[in-house]
Coordinates of C-alpha atoms in Angstrom, one line a residue:
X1416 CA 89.3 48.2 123.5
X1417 CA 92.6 48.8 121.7
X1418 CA 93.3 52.7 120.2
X1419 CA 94.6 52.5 116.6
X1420 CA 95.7 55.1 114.0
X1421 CA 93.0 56.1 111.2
X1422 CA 93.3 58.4 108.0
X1423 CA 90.5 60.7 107.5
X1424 CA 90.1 62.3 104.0
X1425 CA 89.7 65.6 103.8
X1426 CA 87.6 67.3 100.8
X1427 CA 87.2 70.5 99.3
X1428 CA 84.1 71.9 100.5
X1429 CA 81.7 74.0 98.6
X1430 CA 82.4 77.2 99.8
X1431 CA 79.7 78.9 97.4
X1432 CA 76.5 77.6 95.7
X1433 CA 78.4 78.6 92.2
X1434 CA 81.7 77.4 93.4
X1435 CA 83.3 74.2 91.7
X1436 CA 86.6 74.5 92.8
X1437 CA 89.2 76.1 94.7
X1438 CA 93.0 76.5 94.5
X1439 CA 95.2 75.2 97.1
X1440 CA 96.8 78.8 97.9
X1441 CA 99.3 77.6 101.5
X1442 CA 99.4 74.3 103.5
X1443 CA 99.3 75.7 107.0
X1444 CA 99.8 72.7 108.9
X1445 CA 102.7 70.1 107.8
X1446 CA 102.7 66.3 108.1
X1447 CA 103.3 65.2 111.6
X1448 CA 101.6 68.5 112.9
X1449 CA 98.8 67.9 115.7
X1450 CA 95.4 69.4 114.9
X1451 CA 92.9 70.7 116.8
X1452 CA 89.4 70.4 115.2
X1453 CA 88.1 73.7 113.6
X1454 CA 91.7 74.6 113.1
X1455 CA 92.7 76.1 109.9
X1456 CA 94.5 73.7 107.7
X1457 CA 95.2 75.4 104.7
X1458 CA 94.1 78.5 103.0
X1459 CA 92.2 78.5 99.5
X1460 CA 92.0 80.9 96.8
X1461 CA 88.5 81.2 94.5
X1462 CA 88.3 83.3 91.8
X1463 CA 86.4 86.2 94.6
X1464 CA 88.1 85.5 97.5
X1465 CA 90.7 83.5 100.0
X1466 CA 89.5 81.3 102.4
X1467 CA 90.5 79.0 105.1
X1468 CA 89.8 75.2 105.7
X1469 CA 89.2 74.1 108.7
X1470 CA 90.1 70.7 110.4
X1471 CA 86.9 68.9 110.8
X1472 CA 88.2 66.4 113.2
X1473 CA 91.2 66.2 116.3
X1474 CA 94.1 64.6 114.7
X1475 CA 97.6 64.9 113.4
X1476 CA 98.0 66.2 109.5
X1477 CA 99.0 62.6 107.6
X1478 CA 99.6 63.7 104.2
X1479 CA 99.0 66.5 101.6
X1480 CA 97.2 64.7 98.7
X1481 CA 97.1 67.9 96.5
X1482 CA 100.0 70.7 96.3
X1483 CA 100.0 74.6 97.0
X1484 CA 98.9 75.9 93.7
X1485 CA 97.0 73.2 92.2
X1486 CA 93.5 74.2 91.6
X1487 CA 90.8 71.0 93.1
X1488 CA 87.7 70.2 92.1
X1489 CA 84.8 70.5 95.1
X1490 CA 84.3 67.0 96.5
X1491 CA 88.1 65.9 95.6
X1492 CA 90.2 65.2 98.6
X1493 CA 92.9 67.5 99.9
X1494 CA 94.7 65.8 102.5
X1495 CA 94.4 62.9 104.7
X1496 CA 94.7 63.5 108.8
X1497 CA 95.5 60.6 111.2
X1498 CA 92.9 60.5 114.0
X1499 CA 93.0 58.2 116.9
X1500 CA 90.2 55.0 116.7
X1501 CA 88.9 52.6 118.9
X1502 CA 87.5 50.2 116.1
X1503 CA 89.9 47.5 115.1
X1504 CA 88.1 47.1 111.9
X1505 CA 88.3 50.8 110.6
X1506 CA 92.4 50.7 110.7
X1507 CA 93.7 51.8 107.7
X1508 CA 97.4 50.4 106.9
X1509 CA 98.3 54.4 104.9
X1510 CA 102.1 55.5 104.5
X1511 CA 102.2 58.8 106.9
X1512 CA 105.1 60.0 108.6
X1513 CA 105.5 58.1 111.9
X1514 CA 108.8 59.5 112.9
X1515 CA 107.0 62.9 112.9
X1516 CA 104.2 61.7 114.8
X1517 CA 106.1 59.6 117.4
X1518 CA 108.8 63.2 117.7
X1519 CA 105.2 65.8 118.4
X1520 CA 104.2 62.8 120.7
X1521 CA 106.9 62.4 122.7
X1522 CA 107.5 66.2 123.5
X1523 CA 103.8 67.1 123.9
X1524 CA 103.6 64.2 126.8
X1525 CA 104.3 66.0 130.3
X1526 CA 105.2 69.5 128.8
X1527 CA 102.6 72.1 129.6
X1528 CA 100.8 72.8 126.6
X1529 CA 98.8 76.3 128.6
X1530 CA 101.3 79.2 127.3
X1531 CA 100.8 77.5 122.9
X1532 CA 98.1 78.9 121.7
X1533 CA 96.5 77.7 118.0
X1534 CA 95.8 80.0 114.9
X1535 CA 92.5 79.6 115.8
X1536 CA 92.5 80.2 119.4
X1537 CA 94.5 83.6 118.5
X1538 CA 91.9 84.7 116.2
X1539 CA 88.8 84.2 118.4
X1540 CA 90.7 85.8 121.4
X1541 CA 91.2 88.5 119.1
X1542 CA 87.7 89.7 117.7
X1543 CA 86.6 89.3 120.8
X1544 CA 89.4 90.9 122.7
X1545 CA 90.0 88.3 125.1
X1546 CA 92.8 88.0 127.5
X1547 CA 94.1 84.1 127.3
X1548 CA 95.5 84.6 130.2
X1549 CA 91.8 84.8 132.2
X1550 CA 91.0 81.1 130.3
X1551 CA 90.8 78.0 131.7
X1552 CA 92.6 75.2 129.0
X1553 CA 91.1 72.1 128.4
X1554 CA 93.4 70.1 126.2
X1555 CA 96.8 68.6 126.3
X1556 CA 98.9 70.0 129.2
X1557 CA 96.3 72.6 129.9
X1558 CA 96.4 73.7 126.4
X1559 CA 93.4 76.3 125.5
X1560 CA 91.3 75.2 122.4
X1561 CA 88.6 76.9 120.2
X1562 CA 86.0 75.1 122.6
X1563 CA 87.6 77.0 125.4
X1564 CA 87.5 80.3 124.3
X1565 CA 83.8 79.9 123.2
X1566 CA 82.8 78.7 126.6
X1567 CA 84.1 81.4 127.9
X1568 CA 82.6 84.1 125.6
X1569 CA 79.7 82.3 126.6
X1570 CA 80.1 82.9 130.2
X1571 CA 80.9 86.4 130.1
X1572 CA 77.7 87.6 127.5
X1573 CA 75.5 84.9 130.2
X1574 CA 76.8 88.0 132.8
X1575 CA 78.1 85.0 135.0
X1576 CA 82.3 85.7 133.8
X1577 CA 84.0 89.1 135.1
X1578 CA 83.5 91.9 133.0
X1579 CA 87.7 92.5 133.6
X1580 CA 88.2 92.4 129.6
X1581 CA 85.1 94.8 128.9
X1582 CA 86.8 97.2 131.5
X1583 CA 90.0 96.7 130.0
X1584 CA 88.8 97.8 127.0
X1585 CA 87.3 101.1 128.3
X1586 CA 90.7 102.0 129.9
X1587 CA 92.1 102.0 126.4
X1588 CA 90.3 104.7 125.2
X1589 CA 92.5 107.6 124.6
X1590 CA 91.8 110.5 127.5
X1591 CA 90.9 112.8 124.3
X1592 CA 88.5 110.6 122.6
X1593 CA 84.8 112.2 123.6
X1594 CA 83.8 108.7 123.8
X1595 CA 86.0 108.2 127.1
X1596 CA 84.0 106.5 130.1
X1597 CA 81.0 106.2 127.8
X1598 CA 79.6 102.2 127.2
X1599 CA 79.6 101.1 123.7
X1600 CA 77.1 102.1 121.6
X1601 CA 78.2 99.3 119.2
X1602 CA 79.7 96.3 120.8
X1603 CA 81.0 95.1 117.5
X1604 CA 83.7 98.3 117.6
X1605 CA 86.9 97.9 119.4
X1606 CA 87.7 100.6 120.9
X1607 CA 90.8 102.0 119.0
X1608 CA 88.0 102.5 116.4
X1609 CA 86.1 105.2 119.2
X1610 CA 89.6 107.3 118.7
X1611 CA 89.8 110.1 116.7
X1612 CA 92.8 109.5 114.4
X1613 CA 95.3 112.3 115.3
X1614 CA 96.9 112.5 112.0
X1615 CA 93.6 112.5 109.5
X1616 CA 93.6 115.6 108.3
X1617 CA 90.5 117.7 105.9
X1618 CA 91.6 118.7 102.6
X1619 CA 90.7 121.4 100.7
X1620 CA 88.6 119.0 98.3
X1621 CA 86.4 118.6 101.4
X1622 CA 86.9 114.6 101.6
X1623 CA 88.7 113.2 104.7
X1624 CA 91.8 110.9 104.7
X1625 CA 91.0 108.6 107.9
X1626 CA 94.1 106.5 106.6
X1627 CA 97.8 107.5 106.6
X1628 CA 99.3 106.8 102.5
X1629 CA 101.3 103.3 102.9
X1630 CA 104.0 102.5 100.7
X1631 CA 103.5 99.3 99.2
X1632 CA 105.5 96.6 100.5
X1633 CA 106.1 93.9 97.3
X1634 CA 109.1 92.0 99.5
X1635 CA 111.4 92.8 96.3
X1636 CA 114.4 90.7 96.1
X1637 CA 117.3 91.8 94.3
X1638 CA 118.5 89.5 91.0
X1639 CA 122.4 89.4 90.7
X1640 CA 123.3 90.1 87.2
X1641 CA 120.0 90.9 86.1
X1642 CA 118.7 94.5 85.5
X1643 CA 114.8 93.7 86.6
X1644 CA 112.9 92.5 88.9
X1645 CA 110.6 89.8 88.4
X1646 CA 107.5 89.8 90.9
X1647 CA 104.9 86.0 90.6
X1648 CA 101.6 86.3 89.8
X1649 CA 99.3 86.0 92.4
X1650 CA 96.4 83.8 91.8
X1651 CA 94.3 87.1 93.0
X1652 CA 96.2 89.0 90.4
X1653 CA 95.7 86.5 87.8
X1654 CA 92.2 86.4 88.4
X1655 CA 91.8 90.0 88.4
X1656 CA 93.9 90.3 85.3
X1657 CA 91.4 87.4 84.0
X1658 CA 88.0 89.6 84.8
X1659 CA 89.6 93.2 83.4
X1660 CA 90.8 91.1 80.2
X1661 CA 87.6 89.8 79.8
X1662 CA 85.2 92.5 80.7
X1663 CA 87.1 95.2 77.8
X1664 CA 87.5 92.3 74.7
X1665 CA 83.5 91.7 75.3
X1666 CA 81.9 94.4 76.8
X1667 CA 82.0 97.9 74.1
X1668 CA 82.5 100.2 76.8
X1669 CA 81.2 103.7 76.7
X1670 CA 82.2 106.5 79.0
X1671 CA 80.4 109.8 80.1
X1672 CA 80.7 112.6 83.3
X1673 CA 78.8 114.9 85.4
X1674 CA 80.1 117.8 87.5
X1675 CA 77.8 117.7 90.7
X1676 CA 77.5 120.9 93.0
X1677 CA 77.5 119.0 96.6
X1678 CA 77.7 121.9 98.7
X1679 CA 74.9 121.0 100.9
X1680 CA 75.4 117.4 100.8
X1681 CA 79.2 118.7 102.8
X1682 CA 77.2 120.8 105.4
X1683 CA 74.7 118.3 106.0
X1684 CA 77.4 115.7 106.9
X1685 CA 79.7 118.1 108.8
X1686 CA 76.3 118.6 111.0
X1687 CA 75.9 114.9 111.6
X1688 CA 79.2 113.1 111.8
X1689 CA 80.3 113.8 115.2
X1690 CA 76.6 112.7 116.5
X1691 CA 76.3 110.0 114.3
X1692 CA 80.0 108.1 114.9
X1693 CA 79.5 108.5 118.9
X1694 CA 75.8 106.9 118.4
X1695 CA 77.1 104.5 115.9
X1696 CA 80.3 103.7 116.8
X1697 CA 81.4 104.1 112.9
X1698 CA 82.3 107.2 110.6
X1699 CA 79.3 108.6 108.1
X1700 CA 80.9 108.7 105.2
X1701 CA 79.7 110.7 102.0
X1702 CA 80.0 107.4 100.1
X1703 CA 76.7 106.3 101.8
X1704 CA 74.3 109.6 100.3
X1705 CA 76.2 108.4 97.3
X1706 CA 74.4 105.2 97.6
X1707 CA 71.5 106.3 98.3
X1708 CA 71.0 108.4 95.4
X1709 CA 72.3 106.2 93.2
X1710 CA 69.9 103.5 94.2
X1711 CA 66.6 105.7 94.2
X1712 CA 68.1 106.9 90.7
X1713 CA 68.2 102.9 89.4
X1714 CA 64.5 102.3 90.8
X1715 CA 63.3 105.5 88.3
X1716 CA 65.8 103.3 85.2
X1717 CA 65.9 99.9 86.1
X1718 CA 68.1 99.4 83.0
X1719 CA 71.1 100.3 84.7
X1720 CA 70.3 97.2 87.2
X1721 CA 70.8 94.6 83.8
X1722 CA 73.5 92.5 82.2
X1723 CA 73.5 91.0 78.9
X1724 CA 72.8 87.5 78.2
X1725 CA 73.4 86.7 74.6
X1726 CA 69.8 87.1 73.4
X1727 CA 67.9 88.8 75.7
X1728 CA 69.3 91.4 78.7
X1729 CA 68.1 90.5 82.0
X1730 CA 66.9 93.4 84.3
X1731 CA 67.7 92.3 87.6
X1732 CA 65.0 93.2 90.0
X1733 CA 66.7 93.7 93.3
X1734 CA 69.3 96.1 93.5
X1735 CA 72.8 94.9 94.8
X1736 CA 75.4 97.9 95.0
X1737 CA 78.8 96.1 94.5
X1738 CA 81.6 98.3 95.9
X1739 CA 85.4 98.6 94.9
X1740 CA 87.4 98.5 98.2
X1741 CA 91.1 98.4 97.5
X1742 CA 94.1 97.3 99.4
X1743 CA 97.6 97.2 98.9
X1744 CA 98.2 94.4 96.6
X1745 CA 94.7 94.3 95.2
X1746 CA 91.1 95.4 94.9
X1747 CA 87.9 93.4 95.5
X1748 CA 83.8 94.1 95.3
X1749 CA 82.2 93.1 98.4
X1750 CA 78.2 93.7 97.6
X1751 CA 75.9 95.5 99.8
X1752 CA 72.3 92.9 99.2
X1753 CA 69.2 94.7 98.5
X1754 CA 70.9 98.3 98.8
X1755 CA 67.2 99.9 97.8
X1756 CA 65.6 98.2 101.3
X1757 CA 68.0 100.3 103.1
X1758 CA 68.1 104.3 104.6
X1759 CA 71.6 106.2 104.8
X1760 CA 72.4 104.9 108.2
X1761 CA 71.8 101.4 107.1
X1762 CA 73.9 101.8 103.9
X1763 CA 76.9 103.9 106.0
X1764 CA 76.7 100.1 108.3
X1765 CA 77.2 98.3 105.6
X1766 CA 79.8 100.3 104.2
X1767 CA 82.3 100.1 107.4
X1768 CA 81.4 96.2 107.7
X1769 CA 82.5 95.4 104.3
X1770 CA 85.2 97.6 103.9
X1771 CA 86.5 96.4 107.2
X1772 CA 86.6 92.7 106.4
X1773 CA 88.1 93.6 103.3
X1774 CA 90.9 95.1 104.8
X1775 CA 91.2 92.2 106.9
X1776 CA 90.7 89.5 104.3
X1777 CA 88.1 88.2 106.3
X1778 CA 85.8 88.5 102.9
X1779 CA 83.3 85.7 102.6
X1780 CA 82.5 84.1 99.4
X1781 CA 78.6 85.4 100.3
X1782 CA 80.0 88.8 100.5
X1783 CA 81.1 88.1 96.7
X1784 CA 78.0 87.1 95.3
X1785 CA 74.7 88.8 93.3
X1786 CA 75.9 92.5 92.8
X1787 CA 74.3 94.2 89.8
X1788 CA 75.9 97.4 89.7
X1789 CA 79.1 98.8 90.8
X1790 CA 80.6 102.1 92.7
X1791 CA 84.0 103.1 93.2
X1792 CA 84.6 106.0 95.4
X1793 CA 88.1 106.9 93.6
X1794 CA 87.6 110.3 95.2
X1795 CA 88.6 108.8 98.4
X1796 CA 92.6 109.1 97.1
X1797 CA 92.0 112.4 95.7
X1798 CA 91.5 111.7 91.7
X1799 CA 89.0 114.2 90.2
X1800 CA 88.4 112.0 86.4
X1801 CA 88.9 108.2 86.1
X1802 CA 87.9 105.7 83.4
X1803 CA 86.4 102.6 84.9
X1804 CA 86.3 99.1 83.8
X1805 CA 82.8 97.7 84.1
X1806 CA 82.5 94.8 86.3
X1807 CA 82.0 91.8 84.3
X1808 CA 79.0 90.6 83.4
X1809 CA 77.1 94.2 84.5
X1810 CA 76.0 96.5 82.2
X1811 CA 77.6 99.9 84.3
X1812 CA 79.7 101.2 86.6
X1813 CA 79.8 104.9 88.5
X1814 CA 82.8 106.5 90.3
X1815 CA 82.3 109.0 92.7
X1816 CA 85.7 111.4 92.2
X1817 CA 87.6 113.9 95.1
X1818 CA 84.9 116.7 96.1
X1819 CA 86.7 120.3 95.4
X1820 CA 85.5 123.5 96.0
X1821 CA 85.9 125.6 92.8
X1822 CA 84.0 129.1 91.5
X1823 CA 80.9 128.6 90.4
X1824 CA 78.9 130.7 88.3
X1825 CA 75.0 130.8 89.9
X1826 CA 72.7 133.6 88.9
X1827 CA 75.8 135.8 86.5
X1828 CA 77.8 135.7 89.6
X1829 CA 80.6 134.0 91.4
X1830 CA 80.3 131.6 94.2
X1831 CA 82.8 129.0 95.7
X1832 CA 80.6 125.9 95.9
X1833 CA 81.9 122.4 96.9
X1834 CA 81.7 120.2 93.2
X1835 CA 82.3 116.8 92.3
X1836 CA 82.3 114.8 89.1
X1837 CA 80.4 111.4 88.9
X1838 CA 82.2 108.9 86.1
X1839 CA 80.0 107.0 84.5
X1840 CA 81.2 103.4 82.3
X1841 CA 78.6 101.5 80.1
X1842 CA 78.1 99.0 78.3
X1843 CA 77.1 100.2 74.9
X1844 CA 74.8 96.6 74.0
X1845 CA 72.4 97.4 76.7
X1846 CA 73.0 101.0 77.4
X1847 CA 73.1 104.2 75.0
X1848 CA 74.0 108.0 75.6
X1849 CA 70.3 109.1 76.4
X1850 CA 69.4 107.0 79.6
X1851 CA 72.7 107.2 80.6
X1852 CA 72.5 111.2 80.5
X1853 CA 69.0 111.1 81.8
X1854 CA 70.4 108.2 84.9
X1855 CA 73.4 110.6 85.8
X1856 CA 70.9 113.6 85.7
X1857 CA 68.8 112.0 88.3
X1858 CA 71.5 110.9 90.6
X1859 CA 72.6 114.3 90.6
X1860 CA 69.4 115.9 91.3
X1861 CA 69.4 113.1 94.1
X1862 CA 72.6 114.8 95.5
X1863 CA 71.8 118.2 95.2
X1864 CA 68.6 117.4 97.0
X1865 CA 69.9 116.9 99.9
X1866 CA 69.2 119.5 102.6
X1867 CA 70.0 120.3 106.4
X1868 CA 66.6 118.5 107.1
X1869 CA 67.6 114.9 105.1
X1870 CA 66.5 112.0 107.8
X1871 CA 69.6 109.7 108.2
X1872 CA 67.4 107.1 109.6

């Protein structure tokens, strides 16, 4: 049986039921470039989120048959990959680059592969803090694969591995954290997460910065002779610039506030926090009794859970809280499925999930999909009044603003309460003044309901 060279095509998958195509954002791999099967080729940019393709099949990348930045169809083929085949018959006589090929063959052969590691490999060993060094390779020259690493997660969560990278992980824990020489409560938290950030600090407003600012970093290149800078549009950015365009020239937008008085709402999560993060693993954030009221609100005026469809408005029945996260370069609306099915602890889960793989772009497109309101805690970066723009095709959208304690008159006389303002944009087809007042009433009888005694589970 003689081994031949054989071009597999590669297609664009359907990433998403509603997905029909995709936009090649960077080739990762090159043409002569050995692949390992579930090895990220290239990554891909929808109009929600980027994703990676992986390499179905071992191989060597043969040709790219569609370019970085051209947009591709589902189904139409991306690249072609040389893999090896033992049936004459299936050669296939295709140009590819055999000087690349025979140059990665011809150095791979004898040279110790164990100290390369893949994209992939890196990743896994990564969420699930893995030494490489405590991994047997498999592959060319002793090289560890994706197969590998899984075996070997395997092993240790069968209680047969050594439990050397658990331990390892303990011994990280910072000798202040109250959460040293305690097991994890949650598994899925490294433990860098258990630490208490030294530098947050508790403003005045009442709402915590967990994050030190960052200063964007746009990779600015200066222009000789020129007196601006010109920055390339993202695809991201276009297709935000896309939605915002088209959410204000077809949705009328109307905008209303609320002050709130959240005083107990503060002492209620100042007395759980510290019990809740070292039994959770994650902080309890005031963003998820936000939620929660403005879910229970929505169930008393479904309305608000609608969009417009031409000649009719749809009231959607389950309620889907989409949520703005924002990074440095960009913002994006992860959605939290069937928020009203879920108590405060389950909402404060899904909170840190999302907004974690949001800031790690590790966003899927079902992540995207189905929200039917939106929230945007703007308070988080201290603004007290903002205007949003409604999420296309919805028919509202709520911002929760910077809690600040400010004299409050209560009974002819002064008292310094904790207050926050709730922004409210709607879309004036579907939605008027009155049910909007009466909505934004209710969520913030909802949040000035909450007492010492409020059950987070």
């Amino acid at each position: 049986m003689t081994h031949n060279k054989q071009l597999t095509d590669v297609l664009m998958p359907q990433l998403a039921e509603s997905l029909v195509s995709a936009t090649i954002g960077k080739w990762l791999k090159q043409p002569g470039d050995r692949i390992e099967q579930y090895e990220p080729i290239c990554e891909v940019i929808t109009d929600k989120v980027n994703a990676e393709i992986p390499a179905t099949v071992d191989g060597i990348m043969g040709e790219h048959v569609a370019e970085e930045g051209q947009t591709i169809a589902v189904g139409q083929i991306i690249c072609k990959i040389v893999v090896e085949s033992s049936n004459e018959s299936t050669v296939v006589n295709a140009p590819i680059h055999t000087e690349s090929l025979a140059t990665t063959a011809s150095t791979s052969e004898g040279q110790s592969m164990r100290s390369r590691y893949s994209p992939a490999v890196q990743s896994l060993a990564a969420e699930h803090q893995l030494n490489l060094n405590d991994i047997k390779g498999t592959g060319m020259g002793g090289r560890i694969t994706r197969k590998d690493v899984l075996a070997h997660v395997d092993n240790l969560s069968s209680g047969n591995g050594d439990t050397k990278s658990s331990s390892q992980a303990l011994e990280h824990v910072s000798a202040t954290s109250p959460f040293k020489g305690m097991t994890h409560t949650n598994p899925a938290v490294t433990p860098a997460q258990y630490v208490e950030n030294a530098s947050s600090t508790e403003r005045n407003s009442g709402m915590h910065l967990t994050e030190t600012p960052q200063i964007p970093n746009n990779n600015i290149q200066a222009q000789q002779g020129r007196s601006e800078t010109l920055i390339d549009i993202t695809p991201v950015r276009n297709t935000i610039a896309t939605r915002m365009r088209q959410s204000v020239s077809e949705i009328p937008h109307a905008w209303t506030m609320i002050e709130v008085d959240v005083t107990n709402l503060v002492l209620l999560r100042n007395k759980l926090k510290d019990e809740f993060k070292r039994n959770e693993g994650y902080n309890l954030t005031y963003l998820a009794f936000l939620l929660k009221a403005v879910v229970n609100a929505i169930k008393d005026y479904p309305i608000m859970n609608s969009v417009w469809a031409v000649d009719k408005i749809i009231v959607k029945r389950d309620i889907n809280i989409a949520l703005a996260v924002g990074t440095e370069d960009t913002v994006m609306t992860p959605v939290i499925q069937r928020a009203d099915q879920k108590n405060i602890a389950g909402l404060a889960r899904e909170i840190e999930e999302l907004a974690t793989k949001t800031r790690q772009g590790k966003l899927k497109l079902d992540d995207m999909q189905g929200g039917t309101f939106t929230v945007n805690n703007t308070g988080s970066f201290g603004s007290v009044l903002s205007y949003p723009i409604i999420n296309y095709p919805q028919a509202a959208i709520l911002t929760f603003e910077s809690i600040v304690k400010k004299p409050v008159v209560i009974n002819d006389m002064i008292a310094v309460r904790s207050m926050a303002n709730l922004c409210l944009s709607l879309d004036h087809r579907i939605l008027d003044g009155v049910i909007c007042g009466r909505f934004l009433q209710r969520v913030k009888e909802n949040l000035e309901g909450y007492t010492l005694d409020t059950k987070l589970y």
